[in-house]
XYZ file of C-alpha atoms in Angstrom:
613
model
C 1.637 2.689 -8.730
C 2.737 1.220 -12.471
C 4.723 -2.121 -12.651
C 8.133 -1.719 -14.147
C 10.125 -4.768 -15.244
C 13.234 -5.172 -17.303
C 15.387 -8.140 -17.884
C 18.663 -8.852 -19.363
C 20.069 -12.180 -19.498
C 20.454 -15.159 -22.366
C 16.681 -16.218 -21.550
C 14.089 -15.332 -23.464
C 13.173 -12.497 -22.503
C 9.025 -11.850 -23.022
C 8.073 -15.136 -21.093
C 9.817 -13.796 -18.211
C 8.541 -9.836 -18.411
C 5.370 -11.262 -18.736
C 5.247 -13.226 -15.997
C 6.473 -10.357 -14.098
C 4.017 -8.276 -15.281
C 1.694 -10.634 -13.931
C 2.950 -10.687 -10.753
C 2.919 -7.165 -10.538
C -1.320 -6.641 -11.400
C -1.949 -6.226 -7.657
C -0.619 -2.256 -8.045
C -3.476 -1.517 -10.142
C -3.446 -0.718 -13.588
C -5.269 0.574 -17.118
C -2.847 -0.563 -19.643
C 0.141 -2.849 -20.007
C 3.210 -3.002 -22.853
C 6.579 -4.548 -23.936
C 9.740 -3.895 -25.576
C 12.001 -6.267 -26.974
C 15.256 -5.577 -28.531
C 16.559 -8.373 -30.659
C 19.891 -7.245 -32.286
C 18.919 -4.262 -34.112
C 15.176 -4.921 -34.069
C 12.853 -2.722 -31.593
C 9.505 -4.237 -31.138
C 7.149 -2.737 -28.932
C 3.710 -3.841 -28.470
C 1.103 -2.447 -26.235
C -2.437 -2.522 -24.826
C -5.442 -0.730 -22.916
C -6.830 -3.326 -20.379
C -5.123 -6.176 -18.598
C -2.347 -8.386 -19.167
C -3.580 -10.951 -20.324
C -5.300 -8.452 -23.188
C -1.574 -7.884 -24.095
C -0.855 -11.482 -24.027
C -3.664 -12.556 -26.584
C -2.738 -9.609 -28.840
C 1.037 -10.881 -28.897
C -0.241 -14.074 -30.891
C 2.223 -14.186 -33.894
C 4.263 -11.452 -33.037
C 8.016 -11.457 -33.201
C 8.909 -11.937 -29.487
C 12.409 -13.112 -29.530
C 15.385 -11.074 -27.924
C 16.948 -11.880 -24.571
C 16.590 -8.401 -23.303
C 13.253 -6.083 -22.731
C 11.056 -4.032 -20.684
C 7.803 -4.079 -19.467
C 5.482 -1.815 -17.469
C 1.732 -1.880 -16.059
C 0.555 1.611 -16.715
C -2.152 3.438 -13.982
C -3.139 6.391 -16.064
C -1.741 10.445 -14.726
C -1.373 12.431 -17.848
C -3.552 11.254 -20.567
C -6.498 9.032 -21.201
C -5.798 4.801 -20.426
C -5.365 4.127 -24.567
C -3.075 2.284 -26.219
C -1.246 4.755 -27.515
C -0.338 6.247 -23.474
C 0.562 2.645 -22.805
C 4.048 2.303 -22.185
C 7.039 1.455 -23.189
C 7.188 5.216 -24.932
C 10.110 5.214 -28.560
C 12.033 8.203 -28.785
C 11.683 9.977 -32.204
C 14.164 7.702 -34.443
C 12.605 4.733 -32.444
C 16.128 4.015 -30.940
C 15.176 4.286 -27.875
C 12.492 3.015 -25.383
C 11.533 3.997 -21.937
C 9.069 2.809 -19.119
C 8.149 5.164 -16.383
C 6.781 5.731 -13.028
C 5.623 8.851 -11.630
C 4.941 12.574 -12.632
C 7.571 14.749 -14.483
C 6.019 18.100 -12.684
C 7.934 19.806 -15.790
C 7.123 17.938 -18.784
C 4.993 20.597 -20.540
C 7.600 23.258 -20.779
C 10.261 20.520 -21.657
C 7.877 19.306 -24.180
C 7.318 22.821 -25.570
C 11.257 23.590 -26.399
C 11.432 20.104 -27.921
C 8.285 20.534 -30.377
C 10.043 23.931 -31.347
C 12.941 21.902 -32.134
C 10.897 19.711 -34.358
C 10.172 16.788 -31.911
C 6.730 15.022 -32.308
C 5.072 13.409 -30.046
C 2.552 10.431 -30.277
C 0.997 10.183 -26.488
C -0.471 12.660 -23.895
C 2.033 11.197 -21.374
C 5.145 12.889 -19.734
C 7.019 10.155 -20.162
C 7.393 10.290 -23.926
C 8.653 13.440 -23.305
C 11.411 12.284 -21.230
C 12.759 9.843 -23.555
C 12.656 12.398 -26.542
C 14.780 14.504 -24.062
C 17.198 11.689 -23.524
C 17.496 11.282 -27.242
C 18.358 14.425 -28.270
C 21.240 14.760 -25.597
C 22.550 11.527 -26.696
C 22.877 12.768 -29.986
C 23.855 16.272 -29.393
C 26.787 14.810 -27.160
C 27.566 11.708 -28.667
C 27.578 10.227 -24.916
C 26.711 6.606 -23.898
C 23.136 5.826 -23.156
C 23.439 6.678 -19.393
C 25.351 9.879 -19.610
C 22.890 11.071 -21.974
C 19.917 9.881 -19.063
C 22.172 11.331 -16.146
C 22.145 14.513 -18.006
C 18.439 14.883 -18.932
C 17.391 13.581 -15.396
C 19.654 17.034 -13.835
C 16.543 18.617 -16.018
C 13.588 17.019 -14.412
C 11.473 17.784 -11.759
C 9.273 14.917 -9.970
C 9.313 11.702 -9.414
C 10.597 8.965 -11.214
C 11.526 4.925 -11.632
C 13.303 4.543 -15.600
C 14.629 1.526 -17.068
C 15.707 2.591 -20.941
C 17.302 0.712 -23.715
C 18.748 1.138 -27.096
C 19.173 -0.266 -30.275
C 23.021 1.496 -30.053
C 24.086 -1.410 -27.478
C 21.782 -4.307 -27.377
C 23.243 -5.288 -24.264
C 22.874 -2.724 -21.788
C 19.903 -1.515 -19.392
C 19.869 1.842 -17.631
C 17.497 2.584 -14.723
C 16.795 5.018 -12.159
C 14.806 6.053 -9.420
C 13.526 9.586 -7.238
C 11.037 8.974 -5.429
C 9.308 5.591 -6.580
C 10.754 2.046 -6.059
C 12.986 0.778 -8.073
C 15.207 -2.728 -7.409
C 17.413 -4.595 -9.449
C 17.713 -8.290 -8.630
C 20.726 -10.815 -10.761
C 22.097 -13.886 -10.546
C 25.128 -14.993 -12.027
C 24.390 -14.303 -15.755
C 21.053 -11.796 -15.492
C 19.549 -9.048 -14.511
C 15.716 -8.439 -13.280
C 15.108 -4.940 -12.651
C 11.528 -4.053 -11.255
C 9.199 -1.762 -9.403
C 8.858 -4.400 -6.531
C 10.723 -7.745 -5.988
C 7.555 -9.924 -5.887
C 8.140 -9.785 -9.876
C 11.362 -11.320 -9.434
C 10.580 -14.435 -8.087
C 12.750 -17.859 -9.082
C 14.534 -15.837 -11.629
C 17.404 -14.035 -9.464
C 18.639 -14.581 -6.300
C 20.501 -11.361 -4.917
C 18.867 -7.601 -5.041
C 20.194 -3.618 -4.995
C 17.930 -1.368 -3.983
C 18.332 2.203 -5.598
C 18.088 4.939 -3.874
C 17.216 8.472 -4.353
C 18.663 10.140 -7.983
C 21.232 6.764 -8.686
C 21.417 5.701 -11.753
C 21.985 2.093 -12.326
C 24.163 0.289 -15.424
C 23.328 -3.491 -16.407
C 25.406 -4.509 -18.929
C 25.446 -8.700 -19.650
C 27.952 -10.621 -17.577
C 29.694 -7.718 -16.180
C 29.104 -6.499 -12.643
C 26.268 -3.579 -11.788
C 27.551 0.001 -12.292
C 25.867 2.558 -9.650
C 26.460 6.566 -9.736
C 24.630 8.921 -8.114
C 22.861 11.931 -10.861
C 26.040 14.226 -9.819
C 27.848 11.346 -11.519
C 29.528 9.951 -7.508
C 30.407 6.424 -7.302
C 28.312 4.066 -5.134
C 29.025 0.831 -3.686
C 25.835 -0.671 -3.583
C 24.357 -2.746 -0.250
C 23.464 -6.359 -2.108
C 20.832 -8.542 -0.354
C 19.800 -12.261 -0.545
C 16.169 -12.845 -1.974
C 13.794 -15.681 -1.651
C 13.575 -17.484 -5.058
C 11.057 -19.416 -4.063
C 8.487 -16.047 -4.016
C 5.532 -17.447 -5.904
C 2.297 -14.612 -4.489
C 0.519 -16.250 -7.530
C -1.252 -18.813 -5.418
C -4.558 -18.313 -4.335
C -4.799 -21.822 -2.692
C -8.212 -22.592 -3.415
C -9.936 -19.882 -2.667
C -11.849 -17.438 -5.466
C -9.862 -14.131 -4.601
C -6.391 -13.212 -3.237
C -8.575 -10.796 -1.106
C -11.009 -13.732 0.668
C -7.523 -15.785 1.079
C -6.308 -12.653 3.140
C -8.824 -12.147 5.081
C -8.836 -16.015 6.189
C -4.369 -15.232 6.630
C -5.111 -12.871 9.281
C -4.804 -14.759 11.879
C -1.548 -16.586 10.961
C -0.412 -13.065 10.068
C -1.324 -11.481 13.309
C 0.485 -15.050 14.875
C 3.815 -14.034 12.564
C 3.585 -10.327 13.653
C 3.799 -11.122 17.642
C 6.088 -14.093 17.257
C 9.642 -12.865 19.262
C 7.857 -9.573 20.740
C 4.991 -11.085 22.535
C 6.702 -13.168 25.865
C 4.107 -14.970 27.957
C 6.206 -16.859 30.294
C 8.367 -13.629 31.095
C 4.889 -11.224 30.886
C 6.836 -8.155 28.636
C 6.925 -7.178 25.260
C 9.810 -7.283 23.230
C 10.541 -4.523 20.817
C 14.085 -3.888 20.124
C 13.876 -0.973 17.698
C 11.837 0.695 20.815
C 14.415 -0.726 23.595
C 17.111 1.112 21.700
C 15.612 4.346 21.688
C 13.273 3.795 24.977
C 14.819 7.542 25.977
C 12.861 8.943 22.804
C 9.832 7.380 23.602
C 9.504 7.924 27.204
C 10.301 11.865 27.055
C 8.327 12.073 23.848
C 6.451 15.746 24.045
C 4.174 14.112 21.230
C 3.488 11.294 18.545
C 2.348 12.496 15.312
C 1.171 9.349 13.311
C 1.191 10.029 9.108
C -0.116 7.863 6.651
C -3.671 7.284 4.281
C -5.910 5.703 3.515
C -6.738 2.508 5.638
C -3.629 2.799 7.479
C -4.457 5.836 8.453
C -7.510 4.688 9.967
C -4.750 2.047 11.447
C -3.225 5.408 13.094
C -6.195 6.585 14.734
C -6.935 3.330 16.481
C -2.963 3.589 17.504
C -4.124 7.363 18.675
C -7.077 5.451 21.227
C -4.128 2.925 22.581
C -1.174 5.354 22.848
C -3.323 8.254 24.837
C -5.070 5.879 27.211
C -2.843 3.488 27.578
C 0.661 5.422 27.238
C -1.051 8.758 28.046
C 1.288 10.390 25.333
C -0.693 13.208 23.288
C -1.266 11.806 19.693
C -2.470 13.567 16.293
C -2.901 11.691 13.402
C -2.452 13.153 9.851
C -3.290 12.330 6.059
C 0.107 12.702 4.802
C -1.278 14.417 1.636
C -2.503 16.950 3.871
C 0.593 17.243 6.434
C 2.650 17.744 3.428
C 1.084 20.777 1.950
C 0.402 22.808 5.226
C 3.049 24.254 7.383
C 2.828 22.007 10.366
C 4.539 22.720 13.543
C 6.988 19.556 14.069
C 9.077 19.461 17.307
C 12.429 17.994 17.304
C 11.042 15.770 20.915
C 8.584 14.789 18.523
C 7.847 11.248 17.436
C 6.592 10.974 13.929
C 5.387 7.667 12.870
C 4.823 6.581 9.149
C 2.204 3.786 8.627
C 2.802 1.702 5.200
C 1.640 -1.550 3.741
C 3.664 -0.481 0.724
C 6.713 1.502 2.569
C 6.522 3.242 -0.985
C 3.326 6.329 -0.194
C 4.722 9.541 -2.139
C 2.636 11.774 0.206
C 3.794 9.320 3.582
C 7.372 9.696 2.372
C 7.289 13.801 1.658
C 6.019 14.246 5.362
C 8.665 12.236 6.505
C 11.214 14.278 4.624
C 9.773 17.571 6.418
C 9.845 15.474 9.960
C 13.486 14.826 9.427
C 14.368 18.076 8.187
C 12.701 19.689 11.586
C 14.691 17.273 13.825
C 12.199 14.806 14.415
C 12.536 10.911 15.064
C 11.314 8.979 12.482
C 9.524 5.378 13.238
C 8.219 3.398 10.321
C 5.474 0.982 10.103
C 5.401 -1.167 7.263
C 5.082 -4.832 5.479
C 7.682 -4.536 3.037
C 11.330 -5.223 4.005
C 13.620 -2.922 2.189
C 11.185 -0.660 1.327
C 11.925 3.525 1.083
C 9.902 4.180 4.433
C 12.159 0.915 5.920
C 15.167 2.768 4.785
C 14.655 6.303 5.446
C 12.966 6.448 9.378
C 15.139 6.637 12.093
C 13.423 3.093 13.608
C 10.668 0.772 13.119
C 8.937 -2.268 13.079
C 7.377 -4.523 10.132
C 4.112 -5.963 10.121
C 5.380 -9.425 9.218
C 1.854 -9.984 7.209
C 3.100 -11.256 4.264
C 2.302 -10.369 0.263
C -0.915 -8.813 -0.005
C -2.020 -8.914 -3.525
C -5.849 -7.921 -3.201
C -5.984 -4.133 -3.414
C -8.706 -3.439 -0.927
C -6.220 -3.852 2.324
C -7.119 -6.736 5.330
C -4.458 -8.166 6.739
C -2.021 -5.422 6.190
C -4.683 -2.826 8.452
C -5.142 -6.088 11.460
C -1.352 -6.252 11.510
C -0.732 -2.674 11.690
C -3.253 -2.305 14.561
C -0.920 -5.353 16.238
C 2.400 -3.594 16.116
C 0.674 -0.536 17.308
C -1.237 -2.257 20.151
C 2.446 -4.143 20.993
C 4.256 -0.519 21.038
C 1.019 1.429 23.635
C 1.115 -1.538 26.030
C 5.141 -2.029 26.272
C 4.849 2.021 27.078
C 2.297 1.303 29.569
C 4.379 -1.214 30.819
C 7.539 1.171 31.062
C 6.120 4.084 32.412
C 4.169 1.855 35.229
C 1.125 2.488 34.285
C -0.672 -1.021 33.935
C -1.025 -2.723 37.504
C 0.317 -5.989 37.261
C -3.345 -7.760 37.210
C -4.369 -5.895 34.165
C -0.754 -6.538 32.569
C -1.203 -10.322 33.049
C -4.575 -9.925 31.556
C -3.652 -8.001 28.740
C -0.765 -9.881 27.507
C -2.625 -12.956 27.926
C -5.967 -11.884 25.810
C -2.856 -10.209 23.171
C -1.598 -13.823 22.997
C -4.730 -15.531 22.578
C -5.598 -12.712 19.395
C -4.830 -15.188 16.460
C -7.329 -17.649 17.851
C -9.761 -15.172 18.305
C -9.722 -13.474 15.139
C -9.907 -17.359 13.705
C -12.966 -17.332 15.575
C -14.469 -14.244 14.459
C -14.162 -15.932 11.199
C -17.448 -17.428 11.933
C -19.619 -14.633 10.499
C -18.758 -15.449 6.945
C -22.095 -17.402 6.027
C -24.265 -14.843 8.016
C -22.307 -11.917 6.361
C -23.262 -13.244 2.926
C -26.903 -13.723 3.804
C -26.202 -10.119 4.755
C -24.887 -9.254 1.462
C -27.717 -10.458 -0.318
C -30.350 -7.972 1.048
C -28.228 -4.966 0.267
C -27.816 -5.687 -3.269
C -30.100 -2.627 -4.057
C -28.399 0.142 -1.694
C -27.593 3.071 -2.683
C -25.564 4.285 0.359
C -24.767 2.541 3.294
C -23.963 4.773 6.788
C -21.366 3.201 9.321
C -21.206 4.201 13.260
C -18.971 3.373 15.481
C -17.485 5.069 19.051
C -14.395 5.093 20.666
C -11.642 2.952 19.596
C -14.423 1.645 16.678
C -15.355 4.983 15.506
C -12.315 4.372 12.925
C -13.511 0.665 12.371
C -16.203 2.273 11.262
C -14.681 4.690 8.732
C -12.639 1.706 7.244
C -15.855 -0.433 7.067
C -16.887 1.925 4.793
C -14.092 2.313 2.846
C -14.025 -1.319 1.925
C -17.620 -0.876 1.016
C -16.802 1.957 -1.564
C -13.450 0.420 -2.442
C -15.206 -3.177 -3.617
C -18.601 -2.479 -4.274
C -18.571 1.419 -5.624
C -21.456 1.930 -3.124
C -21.552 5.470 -1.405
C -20.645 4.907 2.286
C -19.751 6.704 5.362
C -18.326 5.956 8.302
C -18.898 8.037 11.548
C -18.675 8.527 15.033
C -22.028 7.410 16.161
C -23.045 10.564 19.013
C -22.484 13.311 15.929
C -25.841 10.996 13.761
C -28.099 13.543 14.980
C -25.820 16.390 13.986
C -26.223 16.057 10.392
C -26.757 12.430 8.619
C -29.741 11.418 10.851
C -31.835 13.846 7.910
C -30.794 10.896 5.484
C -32.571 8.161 7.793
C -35.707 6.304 6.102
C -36.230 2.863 5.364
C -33.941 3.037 2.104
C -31.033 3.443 4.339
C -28.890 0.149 5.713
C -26.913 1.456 8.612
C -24.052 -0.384 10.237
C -23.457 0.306 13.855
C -20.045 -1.359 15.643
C -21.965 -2.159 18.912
C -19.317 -4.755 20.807
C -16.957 -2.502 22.406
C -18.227 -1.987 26.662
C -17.468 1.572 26.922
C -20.658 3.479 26.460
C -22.397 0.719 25.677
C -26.081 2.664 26.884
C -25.055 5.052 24.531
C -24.301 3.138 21.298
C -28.017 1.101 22.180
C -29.798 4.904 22.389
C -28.058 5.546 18.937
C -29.646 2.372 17.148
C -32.835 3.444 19.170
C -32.778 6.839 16.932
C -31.990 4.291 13.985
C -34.925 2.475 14.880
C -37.137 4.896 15.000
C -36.818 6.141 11.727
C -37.237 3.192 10.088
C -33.791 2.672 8.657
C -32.510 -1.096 8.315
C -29.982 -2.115 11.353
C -27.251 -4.580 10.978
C -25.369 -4.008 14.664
C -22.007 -6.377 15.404
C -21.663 -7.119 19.047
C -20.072 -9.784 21.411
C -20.880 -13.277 21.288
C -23.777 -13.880 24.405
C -25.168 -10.560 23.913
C -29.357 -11.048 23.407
C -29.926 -7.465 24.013
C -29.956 -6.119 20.697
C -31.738 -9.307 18.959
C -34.930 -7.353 19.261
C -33.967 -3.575 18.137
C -31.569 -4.585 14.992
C -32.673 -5.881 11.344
C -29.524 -8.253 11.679
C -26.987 -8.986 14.510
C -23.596 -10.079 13.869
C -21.761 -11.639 16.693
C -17.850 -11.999 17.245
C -15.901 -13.366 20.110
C -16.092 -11.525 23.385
C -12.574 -9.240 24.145
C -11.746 -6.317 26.230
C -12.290 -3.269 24.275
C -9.231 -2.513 23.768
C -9.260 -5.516 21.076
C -12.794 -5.088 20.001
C -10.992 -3.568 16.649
C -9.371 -7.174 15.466
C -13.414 -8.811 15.766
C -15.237 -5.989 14.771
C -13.143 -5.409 11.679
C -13.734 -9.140 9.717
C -17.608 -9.012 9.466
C -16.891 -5.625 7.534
C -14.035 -7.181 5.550
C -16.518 -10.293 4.417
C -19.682 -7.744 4.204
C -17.988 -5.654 1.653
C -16.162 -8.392 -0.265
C -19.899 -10.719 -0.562
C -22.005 -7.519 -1.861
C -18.964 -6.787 -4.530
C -18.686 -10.525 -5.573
C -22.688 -10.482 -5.547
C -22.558 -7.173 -7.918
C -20.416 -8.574 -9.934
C -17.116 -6.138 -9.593
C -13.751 -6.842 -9.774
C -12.715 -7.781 -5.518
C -9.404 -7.644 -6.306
C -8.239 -4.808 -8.776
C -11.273 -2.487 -8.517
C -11.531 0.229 -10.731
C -9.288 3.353 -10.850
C -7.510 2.003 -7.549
C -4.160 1.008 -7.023
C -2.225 -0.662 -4.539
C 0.486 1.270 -4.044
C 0.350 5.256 -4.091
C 3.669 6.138 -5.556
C 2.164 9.585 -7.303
C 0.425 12.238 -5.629
């Protein structure tokens, strides 16, 4: 969840920290701070709020040095002040650290260290750590990263380190369990950060860490990687894009209105190569090479949260009808902590914008550990859930800076609707009619979701008559009962409005008592399938005066009468109704936030990427 950078190099280093920094606000964050080490000189400088707080409060500072750290804090233990900010000092101040994730330990480590006369400034765990790293360094008179090697054997949690001293002004030591942590160099300097997007134009190859490695940078000599038992690793280098730049908002007020309007192209990048018209078949290679798997699969269990795991449950409408294989979908962070029964001819499939979810990654340690095969969706290339599954497929859609998700959940939905039809396909279960069909409406998908785009002014006009709600209600059946539930999810993400999101038949067994004329109520109306019933539904609405903003297909008069507002969106089979039904949500949420004056993009307490429990 925080944003770690480092950099050692001859450039100056703050420019370039900052700037990384920058890049790095999507995460979500309550605090921000840098270290710079110039010679023998430690300056650290730190601030509740954003960035660009830090930035003004730098004025006339000493900001020189060519190497430094800098981290974007999202508070866990203790208050977002600016003492908590990091980077943390170790108790002579030789030493600074910047951290992500929990030390589960830190209280009883920081309890033997205040009895040997440590003190402590901040609430945080990580202070604690570098105090620990400190007083092995000195007890042992070991270099910087024997000393962190040593405390790390000590720690339980997660973690993503990058430390420096004033002992060897030349030197950066990271390391990673459980959260991301890459280091990207060129020929004369090192970047190290929490995700490469920070990196961009300033190094051209990248190392991922894994799991408990600890990482040397030293300047102009070559990266030194050991495993915490001290092992040797030869490290798997990459290329990276310099030309990353996810600063651009190309004209548009907020990164999250530009990605809802990238959908389409996204959806376009995510079937290029898998989608074949001319040949009628789908084209996934990671499934091709374990087609066995899939086709005696006793069950799929999909894992994930939050929006992708409403992703998952439409998957769970597409593989059962469509693949008739027996689905259950889990929150991870529930999965984790129960003691699930996981068959090794299971399929367990992780669902990630990030590829980085602590609770998405601990289920798919147990699935591995029972025998399972592993299948990862995600966006990020390189990423720990890219890494770790068995197989998988990315969503191709691109940076996604706006924390509220769009085009990461309509691209998920794609790879899963691409993976239910080529079973279909294999197990014979499509006639050849309906495959055409399918296909064909699959290919046309970026155009219609362009389309769909339509509803933006009319959404807005929306917006403006439910500046006063207090809580919104959401139906939707079949395949857009979870529509529905991430309808509302945006809502509460964006605008901090209560909102629910339900399967429209189980109203009347419970939230129809909240019904009166106070009460806006969303119902997903443009899906065929019990389409009598989803009209009787807004009928009970109706009838209790509650206001009635329905989304159905494009031609469809019907429900002109019976609804406060009607949105329409382009006519598909139902089995697409998700992709049209979904934007009209998207732009409903995102107007009444702007409207209310909240923050679209980094609303409050959330963060883009989950790396903590």
């Amino acid at each position: 969840m925080c944003g770690i950078v480092g950099y050692l190099g001859k450039k100056e280093a703050c420019s370039l920290i900052m700037e990384g920094l920058k890049a790095l606000e999507y995460r979500g964050y309550d605090s921000s701070g840098i270290a710079l080490l110039n010679n023998s000189e430690l300056n650290i400088y730190k601030k509740k709020g954003k960035v660009n707080d830090l930035e003004k409060s730098l004025t006339g500072k000493d900001l020189s040095g060519s190497i430094g750290i800098g981290h974007t804090r999202w508070a866990t233990h203790g208050k977002a002040t600016d003492q908590n900010a990091h980077p943390h000092d170790s108790g002579s101040g030789n030493l600074a650290i910047i951290h992500n994730g929990i030390i589960e330990n830190y209280k009883v480590l920081k309890e033997e260290l205040t009895s040997r006369g440590h003190l402590f400034k901040s609430d945080t765990d990580s202070e604690v750590l570098v105090h620990l790293i400190e007083e092995i360094k000195i007890e042992n008179a070991c270099p910087l990263e024997k000393a962190v090697q040593q405390a790390l054997l000590r720690v339980e949690g997660a973690y993503a380190i990058i430390v420096m001293s004033k002992d060897d002004p030349e030197k950066l030591v990271a390391a990673r369990k459980g959260s991301p942590l890459a280091i990207g160099f060129s020929q004369d300097q090192y970047f190290i950060a929490s995700d490469i997007l920070a990196m961009g134009g300033v190094v051209d190859r990248v190392i991922y860490l894994e799991d408990e490695e600890i990482a040397v940078c030293r300047s102009e000599k070559d990266i030194k990687i050991k495993t915490i038992e001290d092992i040797p690793v030869t490290p798997h280098i990459e290329s990276l894009d310099s030309s990353i730049d996810i600063r651009d908002k190309m004209g548009y007020d907020h990164y999250m209105l530009k990605e809802i309007f990238e959908q389409p192209k996204s959806i376009e990048d995510c079937l290029r190569g898998r989608l074949n018209l001319k040949e009628n078949e789908i084209n996934l290679s990671s499934i091709d090479q374990h087609m066995d798997k899939f086709l005696n699969v006793r069950r799929i269990i999909i894992i994930s949260c939050g929006t992708s795991w409403h992703a998952g449950l439409v998957g769970e409408y597409l593989f059962e009808k469509y693949a008739k294989i027996s689905v259950e979908v889990e929150y991870a962070s529930e999965f984790r902590y129960r003691d699930p029964i996981i068959n090794k001819d299971d399929i367990v499939i992780a669902i990630s914008q990030s590829g980085e979810t602590a609770d998405t990654l601990a289920a798919l340690s147990m699935a591995k550990e029972a025998g399972a095969f592993t299948f990862g969706i995600c966006n990020v290339v390189g990423s720990s859930i890219d890494r770790v599954t068995d197989a998988g497929l990315h969503t191709r859609a691109g940076a996604e800076i706006g924390v509220a998700s769009t085009k990461a959940f309509t691209t998920q939905i794609t790879v899963l609707s691409l993976m239910a039809l080529k079973l279909a396909i294999e197990k014979n279960l499509i006639n050849c009619e309906d495959r055409q069909l399918f296909l064909a409406e699959l290919g046309e998908l970026p155009n219609t979701v362009a389309k769909a785009m339509d509803c933006k002014l009319l959404t807005e006009t929306i917006a403006e008559k439910l500046l006063h709600a207090q809580d919104i209600l959401y139906l939707g059946r079949n395949i857009n009962f979870p529509i529905a539930l991430e309808g509302a999810l945006k809502m509460k993400e964006l605008s901090y409005i209560h909102a629910e999101g339900y399967p429209a038949a189980e109203m009347k067994h419970g939230p129809i008592a909240l019904l009166d004329q106070d009460l806006p109520v969303v119902v997903i109306a443009n899906n065929k399938e019990n389409r009598s019933k989803i009209i009787s539904n807004i009928q009970e609405v109706k009838s209790r005066n509650a206001q009635v903003i329905a989304i159905t297909h494009e031609g469809d008069n019907s429900l002109n009468d019976l609804c406060d507002y009607v949105i329409p969106v382009p006519d598909v089979p139902d089995f697409l109704s998700p992709f049209v039904s979904v934007i009209p949500l998207q732009f409903l949420s995102y107007h009444l936030a702007h409207k209310l004056g909240k923050d679209v993009d980094q609303p409050r307490n959330l963060a883009k990427s989950v790396t903590v429990e």
